[in-house]
N, CA, C and O of each residue as an XYZ file, in Angstrom:
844
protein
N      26.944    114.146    120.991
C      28.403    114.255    120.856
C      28.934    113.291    119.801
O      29.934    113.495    119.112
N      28.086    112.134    119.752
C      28.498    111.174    118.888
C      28.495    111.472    117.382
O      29.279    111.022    116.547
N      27.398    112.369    117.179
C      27.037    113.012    115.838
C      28.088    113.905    115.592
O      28.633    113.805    114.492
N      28.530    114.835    116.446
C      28.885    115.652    115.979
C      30.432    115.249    115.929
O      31.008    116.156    115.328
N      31.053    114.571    116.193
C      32.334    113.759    116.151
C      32.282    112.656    114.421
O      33.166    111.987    113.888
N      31.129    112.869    114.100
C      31.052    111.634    113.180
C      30.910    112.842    111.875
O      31.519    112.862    110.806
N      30.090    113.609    112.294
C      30.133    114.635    111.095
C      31.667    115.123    110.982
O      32.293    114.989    109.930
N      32.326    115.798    112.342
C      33.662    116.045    112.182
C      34.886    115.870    111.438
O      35.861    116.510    111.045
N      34.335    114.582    111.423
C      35.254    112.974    111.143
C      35.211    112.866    109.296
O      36.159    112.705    108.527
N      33.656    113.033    108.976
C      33.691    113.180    107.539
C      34.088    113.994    106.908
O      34.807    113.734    105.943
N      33.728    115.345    107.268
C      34.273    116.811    106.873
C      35.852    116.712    106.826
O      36.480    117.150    105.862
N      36.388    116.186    107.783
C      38.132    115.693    107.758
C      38.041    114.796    106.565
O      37.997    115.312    105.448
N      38.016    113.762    106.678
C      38.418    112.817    105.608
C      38.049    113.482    104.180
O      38.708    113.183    103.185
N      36.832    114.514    104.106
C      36.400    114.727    102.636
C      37.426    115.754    102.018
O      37.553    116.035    100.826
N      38.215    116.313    103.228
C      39.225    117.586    102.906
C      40.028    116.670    102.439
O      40.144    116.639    101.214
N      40.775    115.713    103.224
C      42.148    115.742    102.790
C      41.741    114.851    101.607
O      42.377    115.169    100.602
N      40.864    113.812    101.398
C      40.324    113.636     99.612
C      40.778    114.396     98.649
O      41.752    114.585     97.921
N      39.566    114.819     98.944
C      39.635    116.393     97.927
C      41.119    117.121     97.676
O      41.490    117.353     96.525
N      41.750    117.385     98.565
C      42.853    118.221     98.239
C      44.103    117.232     98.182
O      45.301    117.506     98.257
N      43.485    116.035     98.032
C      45.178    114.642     97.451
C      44.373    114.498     96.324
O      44.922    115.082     95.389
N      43.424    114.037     96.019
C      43.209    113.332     94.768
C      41.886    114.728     93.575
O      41.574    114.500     92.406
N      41.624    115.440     94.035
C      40.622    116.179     93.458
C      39.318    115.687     93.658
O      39.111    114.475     93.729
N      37.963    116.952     93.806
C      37.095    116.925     93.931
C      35.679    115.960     92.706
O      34.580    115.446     92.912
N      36.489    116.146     91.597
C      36.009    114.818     91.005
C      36.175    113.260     90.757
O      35.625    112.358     90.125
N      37.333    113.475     91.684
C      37.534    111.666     91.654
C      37.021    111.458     92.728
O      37.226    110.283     93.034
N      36.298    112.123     93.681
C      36.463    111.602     94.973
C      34.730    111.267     95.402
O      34.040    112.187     95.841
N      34.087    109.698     95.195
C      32.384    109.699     95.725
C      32.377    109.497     97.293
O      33.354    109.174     97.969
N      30.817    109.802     97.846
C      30.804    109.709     98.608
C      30.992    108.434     99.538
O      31.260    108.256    100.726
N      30.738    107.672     98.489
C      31.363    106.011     99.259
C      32.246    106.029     99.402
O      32.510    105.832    100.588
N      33.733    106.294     98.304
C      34.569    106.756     98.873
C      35.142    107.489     99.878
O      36.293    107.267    100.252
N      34.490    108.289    100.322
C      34.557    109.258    101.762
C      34.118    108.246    102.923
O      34.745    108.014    103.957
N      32.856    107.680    102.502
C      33.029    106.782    103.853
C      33.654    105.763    104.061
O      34.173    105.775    105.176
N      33.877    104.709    103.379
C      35.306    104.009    103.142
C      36.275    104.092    104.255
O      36.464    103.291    105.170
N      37.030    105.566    103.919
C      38.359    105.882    104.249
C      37.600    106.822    105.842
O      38.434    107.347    106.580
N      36.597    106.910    106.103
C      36.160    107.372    107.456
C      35.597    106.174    108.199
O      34.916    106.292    109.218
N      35.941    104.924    107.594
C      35.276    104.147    108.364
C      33.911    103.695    109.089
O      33.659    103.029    110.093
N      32.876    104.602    107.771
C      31.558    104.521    108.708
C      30.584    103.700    106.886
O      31.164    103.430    105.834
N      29.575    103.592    107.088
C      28.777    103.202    105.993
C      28.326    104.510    105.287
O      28.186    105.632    105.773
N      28.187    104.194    104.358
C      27.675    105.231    103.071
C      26.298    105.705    104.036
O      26.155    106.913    104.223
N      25.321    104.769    104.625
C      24.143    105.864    105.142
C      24.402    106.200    106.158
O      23.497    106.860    106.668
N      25.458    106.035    106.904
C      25.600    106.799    107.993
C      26.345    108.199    107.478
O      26.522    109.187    108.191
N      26.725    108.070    106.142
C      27.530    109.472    105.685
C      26.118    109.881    105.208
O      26.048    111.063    105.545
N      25.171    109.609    104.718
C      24.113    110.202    103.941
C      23.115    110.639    105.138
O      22.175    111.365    104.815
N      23.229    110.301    106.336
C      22.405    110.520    107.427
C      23.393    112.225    107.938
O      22.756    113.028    108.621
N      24.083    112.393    107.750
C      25.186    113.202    108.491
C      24.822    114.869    106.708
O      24.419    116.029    106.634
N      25.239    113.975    105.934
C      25.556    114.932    104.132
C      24.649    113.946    103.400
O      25.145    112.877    103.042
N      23.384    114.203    103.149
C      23.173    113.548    101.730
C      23.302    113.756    100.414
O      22.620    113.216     99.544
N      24.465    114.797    100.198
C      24.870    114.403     98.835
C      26.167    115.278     98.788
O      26.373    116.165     99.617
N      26.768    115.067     98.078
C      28.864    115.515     98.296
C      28.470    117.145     98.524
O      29.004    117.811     99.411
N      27.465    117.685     97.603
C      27.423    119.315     97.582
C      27.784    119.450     98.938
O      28.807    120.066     99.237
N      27.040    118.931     99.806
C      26.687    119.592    100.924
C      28.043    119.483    101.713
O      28.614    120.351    102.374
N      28.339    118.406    101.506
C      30.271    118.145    102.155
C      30.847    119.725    101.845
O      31.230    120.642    102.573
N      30.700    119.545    100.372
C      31.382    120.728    100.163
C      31.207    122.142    100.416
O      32.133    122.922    100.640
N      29.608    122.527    100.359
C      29.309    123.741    100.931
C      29.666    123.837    102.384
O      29.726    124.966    102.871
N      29.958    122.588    103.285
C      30.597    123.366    104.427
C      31.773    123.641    104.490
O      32.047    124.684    105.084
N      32.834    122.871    103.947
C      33.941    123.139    103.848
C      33.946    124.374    103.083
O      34.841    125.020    103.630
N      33.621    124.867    102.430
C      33.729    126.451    101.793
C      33.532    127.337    102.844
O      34.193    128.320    103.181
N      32.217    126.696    103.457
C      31.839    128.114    104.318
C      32.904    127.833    105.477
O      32.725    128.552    106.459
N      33.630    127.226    105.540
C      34.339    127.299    106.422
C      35.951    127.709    105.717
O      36.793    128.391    106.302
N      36.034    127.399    105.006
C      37.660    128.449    103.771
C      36.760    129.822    103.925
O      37.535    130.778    103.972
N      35.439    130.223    104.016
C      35.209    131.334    103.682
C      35.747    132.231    105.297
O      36.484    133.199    105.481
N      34.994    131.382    106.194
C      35.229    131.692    107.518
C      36.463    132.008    107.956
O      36.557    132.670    108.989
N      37.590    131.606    107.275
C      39.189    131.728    107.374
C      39.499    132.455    106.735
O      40.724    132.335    106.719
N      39.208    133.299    106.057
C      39.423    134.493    105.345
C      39.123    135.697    105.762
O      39.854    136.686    105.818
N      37.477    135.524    106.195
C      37.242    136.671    106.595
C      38.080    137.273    107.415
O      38.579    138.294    106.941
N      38.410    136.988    108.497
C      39.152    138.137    109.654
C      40.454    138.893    108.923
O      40.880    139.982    109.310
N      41.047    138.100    107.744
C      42.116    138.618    106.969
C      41.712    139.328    105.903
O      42.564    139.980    105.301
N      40.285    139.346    105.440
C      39.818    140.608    104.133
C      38.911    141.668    105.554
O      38.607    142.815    105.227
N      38.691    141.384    106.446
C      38.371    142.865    107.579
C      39.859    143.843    108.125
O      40.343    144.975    108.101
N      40.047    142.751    108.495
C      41.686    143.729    108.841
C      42.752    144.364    107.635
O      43.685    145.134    107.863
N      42.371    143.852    106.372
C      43.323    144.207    105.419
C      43.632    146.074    105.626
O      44.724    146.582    105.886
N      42.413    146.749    105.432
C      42.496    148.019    105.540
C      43.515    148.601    106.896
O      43.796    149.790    107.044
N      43.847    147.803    107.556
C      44.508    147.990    108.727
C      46.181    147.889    108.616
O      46.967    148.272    109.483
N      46.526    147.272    107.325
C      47.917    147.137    107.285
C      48.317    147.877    106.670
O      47.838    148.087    105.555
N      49.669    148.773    107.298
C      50.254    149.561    107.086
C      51.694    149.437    107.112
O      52.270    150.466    107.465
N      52.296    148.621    106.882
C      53.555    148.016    107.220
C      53.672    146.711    106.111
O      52.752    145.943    105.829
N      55.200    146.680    105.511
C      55.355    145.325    105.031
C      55.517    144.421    105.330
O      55.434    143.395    104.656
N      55.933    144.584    106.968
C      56.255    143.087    107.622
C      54.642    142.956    107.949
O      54.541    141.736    108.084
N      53.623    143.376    108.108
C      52.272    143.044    108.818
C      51.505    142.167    107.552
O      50.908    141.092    107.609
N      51.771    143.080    106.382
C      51.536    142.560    105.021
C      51.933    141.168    104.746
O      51.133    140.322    104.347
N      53.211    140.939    104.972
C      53.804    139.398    104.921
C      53.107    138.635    105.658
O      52.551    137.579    105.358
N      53.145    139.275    106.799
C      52.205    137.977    107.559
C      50.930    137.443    107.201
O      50.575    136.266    107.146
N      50.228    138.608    106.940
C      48.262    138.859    105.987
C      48.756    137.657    104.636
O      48.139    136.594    104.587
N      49.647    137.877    103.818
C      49.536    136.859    102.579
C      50.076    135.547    103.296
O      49.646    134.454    102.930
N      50.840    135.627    104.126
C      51.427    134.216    104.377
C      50.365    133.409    105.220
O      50.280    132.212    104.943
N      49.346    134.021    106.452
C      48.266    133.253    106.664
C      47.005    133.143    105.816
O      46.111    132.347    106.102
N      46.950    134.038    104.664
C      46.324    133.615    103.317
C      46.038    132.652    102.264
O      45.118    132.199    101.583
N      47.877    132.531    102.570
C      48.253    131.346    101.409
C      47.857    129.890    102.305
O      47.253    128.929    101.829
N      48.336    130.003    103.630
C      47.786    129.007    104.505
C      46.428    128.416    104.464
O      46.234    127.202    104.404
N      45.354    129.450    104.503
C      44.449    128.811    104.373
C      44.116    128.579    102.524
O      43.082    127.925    102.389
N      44.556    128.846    101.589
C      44.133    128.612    100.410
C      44.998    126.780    100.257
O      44.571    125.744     99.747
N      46.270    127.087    100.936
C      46.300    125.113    101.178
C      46.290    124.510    101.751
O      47.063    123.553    101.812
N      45.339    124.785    102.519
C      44.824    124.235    103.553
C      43.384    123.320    103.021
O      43.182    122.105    103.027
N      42.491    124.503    102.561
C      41.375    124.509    101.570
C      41.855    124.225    100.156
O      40.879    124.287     99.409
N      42.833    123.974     99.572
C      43.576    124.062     98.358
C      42.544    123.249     97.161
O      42.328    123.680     96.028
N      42.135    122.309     97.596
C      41.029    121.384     96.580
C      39.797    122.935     95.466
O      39.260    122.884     94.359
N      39.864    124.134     96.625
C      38.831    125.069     96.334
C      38.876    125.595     95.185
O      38.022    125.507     94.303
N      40.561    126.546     95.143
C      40.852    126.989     94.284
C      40.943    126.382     92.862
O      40.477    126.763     91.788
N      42.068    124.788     93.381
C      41.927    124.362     91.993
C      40.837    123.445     91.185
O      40.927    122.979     90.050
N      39.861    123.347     92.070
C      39.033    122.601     91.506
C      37.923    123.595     91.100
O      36.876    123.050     90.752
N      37.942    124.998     91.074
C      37.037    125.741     90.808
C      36.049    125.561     90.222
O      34.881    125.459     90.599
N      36.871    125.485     88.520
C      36.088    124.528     87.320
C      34.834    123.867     87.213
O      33.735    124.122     86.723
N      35.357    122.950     87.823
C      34.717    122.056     88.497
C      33.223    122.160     89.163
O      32.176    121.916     88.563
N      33.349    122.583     90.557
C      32.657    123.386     91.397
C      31.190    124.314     90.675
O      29.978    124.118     90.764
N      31.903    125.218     90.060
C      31.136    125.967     89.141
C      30.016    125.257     88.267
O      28.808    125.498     88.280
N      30.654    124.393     87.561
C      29.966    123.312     86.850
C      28.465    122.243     87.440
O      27.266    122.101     87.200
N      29.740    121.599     88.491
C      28.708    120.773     88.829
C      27.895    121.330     89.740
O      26.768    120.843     89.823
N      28.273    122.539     90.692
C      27.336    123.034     91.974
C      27.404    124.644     91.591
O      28.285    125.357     92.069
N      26.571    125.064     90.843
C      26.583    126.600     90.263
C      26.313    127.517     91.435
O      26.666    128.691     91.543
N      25.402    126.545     92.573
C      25.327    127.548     93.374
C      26.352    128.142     94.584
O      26.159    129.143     95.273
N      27.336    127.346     94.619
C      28.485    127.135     95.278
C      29.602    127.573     94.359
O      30.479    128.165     94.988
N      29.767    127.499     93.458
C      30.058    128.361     92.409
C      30.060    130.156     92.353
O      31.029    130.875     92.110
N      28.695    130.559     92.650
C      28.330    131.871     92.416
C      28.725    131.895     93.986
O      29.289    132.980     94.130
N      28.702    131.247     95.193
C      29.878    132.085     96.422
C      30.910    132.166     96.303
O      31.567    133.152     96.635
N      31.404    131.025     95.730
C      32.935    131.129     95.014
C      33.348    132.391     94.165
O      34.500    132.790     94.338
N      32.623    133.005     93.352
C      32.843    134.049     92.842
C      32.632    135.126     94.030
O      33.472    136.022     94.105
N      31.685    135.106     94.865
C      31.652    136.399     95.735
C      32.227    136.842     96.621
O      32.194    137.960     97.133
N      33.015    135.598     96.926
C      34.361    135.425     97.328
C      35.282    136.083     96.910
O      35.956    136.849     97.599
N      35.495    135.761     95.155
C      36.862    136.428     94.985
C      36.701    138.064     94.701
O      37.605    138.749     94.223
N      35.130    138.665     95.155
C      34.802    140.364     94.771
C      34.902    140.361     96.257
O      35.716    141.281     96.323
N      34.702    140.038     97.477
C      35.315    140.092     99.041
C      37.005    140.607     98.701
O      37.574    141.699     98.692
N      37.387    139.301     98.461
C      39.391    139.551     98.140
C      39.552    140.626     97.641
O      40.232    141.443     98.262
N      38.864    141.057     96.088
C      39.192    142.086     95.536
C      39.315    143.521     96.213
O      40.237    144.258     95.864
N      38.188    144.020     97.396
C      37.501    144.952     98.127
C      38.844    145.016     98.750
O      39.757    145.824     98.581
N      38.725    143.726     99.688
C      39.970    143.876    100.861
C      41.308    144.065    100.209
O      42.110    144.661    100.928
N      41.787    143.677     98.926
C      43.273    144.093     98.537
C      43.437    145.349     98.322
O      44.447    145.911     98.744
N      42.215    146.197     97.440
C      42.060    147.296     96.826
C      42.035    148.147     98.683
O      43.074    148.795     98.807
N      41.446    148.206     99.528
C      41.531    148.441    101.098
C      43.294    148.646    101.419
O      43.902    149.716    101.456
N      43.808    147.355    101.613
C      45.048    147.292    101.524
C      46.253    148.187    100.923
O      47.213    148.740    101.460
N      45.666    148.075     99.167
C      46.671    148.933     98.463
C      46.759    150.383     99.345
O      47.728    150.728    100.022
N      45.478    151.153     99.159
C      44.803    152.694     99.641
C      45.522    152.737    100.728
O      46.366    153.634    100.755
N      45.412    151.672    102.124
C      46.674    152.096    103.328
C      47.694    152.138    103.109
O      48.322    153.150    103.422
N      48.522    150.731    102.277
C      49.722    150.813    102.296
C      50.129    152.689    101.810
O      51.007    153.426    102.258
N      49.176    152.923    100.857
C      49.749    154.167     99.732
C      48.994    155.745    101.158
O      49.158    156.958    101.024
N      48.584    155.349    101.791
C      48.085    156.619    102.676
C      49.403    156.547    104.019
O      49.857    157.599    104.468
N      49.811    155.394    104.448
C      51.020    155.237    105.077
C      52.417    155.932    104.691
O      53.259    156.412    105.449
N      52.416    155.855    103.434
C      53.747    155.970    102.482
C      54.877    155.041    102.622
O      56.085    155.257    102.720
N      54.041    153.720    102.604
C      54.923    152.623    102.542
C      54.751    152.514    100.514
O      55.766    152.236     99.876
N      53.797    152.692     99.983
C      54.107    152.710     98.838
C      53.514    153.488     98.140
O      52.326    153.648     98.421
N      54.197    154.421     96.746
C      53.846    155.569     96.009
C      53.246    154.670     94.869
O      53.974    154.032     94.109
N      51.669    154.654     94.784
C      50.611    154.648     93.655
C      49.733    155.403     93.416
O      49.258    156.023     94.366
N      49.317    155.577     92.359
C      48.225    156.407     92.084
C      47.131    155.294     92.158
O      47.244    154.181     91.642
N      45.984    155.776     92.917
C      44.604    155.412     92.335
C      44.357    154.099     91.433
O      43.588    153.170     91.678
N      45.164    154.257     90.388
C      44.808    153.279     89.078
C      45.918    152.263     89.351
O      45.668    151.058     89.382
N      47.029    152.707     89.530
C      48.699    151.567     89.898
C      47.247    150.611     91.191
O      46.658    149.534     91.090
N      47.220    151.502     92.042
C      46.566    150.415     93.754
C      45.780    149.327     92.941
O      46.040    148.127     92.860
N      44.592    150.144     92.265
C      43.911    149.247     91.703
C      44.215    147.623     90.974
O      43.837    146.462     91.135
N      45.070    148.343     90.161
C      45.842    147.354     89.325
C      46.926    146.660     90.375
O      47.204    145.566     89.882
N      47.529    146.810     91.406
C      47.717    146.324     92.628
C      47.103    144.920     92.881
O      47.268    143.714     92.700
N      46.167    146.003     93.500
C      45.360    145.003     93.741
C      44.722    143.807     93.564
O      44.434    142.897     94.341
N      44.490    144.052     91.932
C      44.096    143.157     90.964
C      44.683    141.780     91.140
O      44.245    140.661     91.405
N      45.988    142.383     90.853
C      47.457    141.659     90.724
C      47.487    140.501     92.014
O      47.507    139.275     91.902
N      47.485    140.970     92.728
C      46.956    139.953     94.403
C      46.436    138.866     94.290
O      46.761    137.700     94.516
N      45.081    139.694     93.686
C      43.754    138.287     94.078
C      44.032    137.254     92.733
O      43.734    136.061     92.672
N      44.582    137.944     91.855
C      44.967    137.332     90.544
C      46.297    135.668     91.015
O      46.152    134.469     90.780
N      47.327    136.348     91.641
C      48.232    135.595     92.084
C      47.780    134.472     93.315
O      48.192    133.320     93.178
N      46.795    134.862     94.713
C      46.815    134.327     95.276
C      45.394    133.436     94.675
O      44.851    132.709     95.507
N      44.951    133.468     93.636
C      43.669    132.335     93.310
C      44.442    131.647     92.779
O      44.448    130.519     93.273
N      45.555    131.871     91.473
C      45.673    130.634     90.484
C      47.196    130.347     91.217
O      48.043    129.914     90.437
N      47.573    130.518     92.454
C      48.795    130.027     93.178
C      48.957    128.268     92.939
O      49.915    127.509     92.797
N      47.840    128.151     92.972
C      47.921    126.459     92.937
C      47.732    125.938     91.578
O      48.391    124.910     91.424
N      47.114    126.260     90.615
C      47.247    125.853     89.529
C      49.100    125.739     88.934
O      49.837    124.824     88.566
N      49.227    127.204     89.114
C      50.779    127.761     88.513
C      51.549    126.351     89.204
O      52.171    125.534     88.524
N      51.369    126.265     90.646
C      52.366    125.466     91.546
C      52.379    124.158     90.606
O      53.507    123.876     90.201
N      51.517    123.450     90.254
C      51.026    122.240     89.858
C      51.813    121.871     88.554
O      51.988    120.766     88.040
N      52.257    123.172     88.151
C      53.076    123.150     86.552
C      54.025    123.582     86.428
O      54.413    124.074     85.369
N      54.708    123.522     87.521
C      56.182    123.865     87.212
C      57.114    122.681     87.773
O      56.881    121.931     88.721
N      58.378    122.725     86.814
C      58.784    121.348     86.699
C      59.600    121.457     87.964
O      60.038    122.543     88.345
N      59.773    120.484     88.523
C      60.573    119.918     90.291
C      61.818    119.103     89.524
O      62.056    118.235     88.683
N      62.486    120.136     90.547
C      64.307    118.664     90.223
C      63.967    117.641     91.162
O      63.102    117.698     92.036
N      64.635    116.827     90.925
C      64.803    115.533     92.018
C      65.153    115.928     93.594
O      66.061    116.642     94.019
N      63.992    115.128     94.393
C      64.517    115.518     95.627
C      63.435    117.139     96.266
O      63.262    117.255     97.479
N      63.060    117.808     95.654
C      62.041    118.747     95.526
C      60.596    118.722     96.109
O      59.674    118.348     95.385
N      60.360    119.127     97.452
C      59.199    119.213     97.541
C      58.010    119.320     96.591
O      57.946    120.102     95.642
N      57.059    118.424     96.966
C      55.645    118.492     95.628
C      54.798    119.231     96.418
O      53.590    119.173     96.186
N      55.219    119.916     97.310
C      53.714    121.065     97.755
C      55.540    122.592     97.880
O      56.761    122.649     98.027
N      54.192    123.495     97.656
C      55.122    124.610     97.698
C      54.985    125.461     99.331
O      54.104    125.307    100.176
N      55.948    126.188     99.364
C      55.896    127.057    100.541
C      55.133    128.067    100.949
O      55.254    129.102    100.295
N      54.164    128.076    102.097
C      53.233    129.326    101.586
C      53.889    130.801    101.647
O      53.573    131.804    101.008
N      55.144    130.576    102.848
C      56.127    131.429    102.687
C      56.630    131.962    101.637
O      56.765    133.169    101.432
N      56.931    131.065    100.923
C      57.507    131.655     99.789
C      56.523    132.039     98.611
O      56.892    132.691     97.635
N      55.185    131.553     98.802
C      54.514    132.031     97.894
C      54.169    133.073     98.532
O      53.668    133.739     97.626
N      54.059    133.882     99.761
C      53.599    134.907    100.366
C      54.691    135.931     99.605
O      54.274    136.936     99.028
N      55.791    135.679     99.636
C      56.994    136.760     99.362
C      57.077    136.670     98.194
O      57.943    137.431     97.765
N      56.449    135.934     97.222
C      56.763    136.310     95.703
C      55.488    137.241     95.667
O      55.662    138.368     95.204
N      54.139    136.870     96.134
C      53.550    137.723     95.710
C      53.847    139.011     96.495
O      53.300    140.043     96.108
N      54.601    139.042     97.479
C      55.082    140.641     98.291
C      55.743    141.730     97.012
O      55.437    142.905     96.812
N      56.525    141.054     96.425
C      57.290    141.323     95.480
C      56.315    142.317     94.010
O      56.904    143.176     93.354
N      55.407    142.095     93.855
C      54.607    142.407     93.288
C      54.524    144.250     93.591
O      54.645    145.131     92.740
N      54.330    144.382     94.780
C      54.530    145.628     95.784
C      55.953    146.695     95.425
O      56.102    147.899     95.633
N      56.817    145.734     94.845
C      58.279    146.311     94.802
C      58.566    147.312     93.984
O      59.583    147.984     94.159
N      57.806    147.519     93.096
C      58.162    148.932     91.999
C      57.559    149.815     93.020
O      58.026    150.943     92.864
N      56.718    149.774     93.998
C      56.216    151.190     94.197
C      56.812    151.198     95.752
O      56.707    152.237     96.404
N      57.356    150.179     96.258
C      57.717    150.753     97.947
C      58.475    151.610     98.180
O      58.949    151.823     97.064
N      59.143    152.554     99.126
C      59.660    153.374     99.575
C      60.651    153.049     99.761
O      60.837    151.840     99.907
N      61.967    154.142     99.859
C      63.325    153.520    100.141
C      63.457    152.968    101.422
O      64.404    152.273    101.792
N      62.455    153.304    102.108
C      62.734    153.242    103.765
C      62.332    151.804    103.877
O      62.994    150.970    104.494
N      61.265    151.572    103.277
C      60.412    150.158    103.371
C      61.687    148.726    102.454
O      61.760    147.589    102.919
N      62.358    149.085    101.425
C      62.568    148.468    100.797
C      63.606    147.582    101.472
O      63.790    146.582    100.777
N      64.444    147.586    102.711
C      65.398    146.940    103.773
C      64.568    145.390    103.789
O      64.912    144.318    103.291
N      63.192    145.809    104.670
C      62.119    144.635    104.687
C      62.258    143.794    103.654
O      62.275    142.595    103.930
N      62.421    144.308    101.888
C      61.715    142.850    100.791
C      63.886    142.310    100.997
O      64.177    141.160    100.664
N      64.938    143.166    101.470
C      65.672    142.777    101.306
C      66.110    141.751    102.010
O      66.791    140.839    101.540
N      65.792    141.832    103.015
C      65.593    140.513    104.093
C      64.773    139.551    103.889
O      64.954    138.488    104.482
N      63.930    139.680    103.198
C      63.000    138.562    102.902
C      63.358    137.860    101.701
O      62.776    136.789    101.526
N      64.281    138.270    100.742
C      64.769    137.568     99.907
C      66.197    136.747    100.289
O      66.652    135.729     99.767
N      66.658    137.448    101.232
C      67.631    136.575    102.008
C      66.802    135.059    102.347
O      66.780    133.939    101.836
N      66.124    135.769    103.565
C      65.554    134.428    104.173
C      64.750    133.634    102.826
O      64.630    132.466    103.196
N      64.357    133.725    101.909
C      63.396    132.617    101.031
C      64.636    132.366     99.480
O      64.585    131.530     98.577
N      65.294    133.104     99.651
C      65.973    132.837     97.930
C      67.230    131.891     98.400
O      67.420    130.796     97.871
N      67.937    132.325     99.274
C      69.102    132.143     99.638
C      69.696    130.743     99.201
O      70.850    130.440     99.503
């Protein structure tokens, strides 16, 4: 129990690292440091950061999945809102993932190449998504529009955090963004092709997030 509370313990501290300061400033002495244990008791647990990090992936990966299985299942825009808004949740939650991709790729290719198989998972499940929404007749696309849909999705919800990172804040301005509101901009995306019937839904949702 003691182990597994101590591994716990690192895997925590290496997240919120990683996603305050980035995955390359952050050594493993540093991780133990701020977990309060010695560097070989972190090297007895992870001997070397990859491995920190390959669990924390497989575990962003693990938080995804149930939301790229069910995608094919949404048929509704309010169900949709919810699918991107616990999306965006876990992408900042895991947030170090996305934007440190670069990175990742570089120094751990093999963690890297899941990282990519990852974002052909997203792609499957949006392209899933588009095909219901458009078999529902919540929205009129052809084939090639879903696709390009789709695209559009995995496109928005990967570089969400980069974009966030560069846009200028007035005074007083939250420095992390809303996943809410990043859920409903990318809803918006959806808006040339929804239905008149459907379109009440993005009107309320721009109430509640613009207002």
């Amino acid at each position: 129990m003691a182990g597994t509370a101590t591994r716990e313990k690192i895997l925590q501290t290496s997240l919120a690292l990683f996603n305050a300061q980035g995955l390359a400033a952050v050594s493993t002495h540093r991780i133990a440091a701020e977990a309060g244990i010695s560097p070989g008791n972190l090297h007895y647990h992870f001997n070397t950061r990859e491995r920190i990090v390959e669990w924390l992936l497989r575990r962003f990966e693990d938080r995804l999945a149930p939301l790229n299985a069910s995608a094919g299942e949404i048929r509704a825009l309010d169900d949709l809102w919810l699918a991107l808004h616990l999306r965006f949740e876990a992408i900042d939650a895991y947030r170090f993932i996305y934007r440190d991709m670069g990175f990742i790729a570089s120094e751990h290719p093999a963690l890297g190449q899941r990282a990519q198989a990852l974002t052909g998972e997203n792609l499957l499940a949006a392209q899933a998504l588009c095909e219901s929404l458009a078999e529902a007749g919540v929205i009129d696309a052809t084939p090639e529009q879903a696709r390009m849909l789709a695209l559009q999705i995995v496109f928005t919800t990967t570089c969400w955090l980069g974009f966030e990172q560069m846009v200028p804040r007035t005074p007083g301005q939250p420095a992390r963004a809303d996943p809410g509101l990043a859920a409903y901009y990318t809803l918006t995306l959806v808006s040339p092709y929804v239905s008149r019937e459907s379109k009440a839904y993005l009107d309320y949702l721009r109430v509640k997030y613009l207002r």
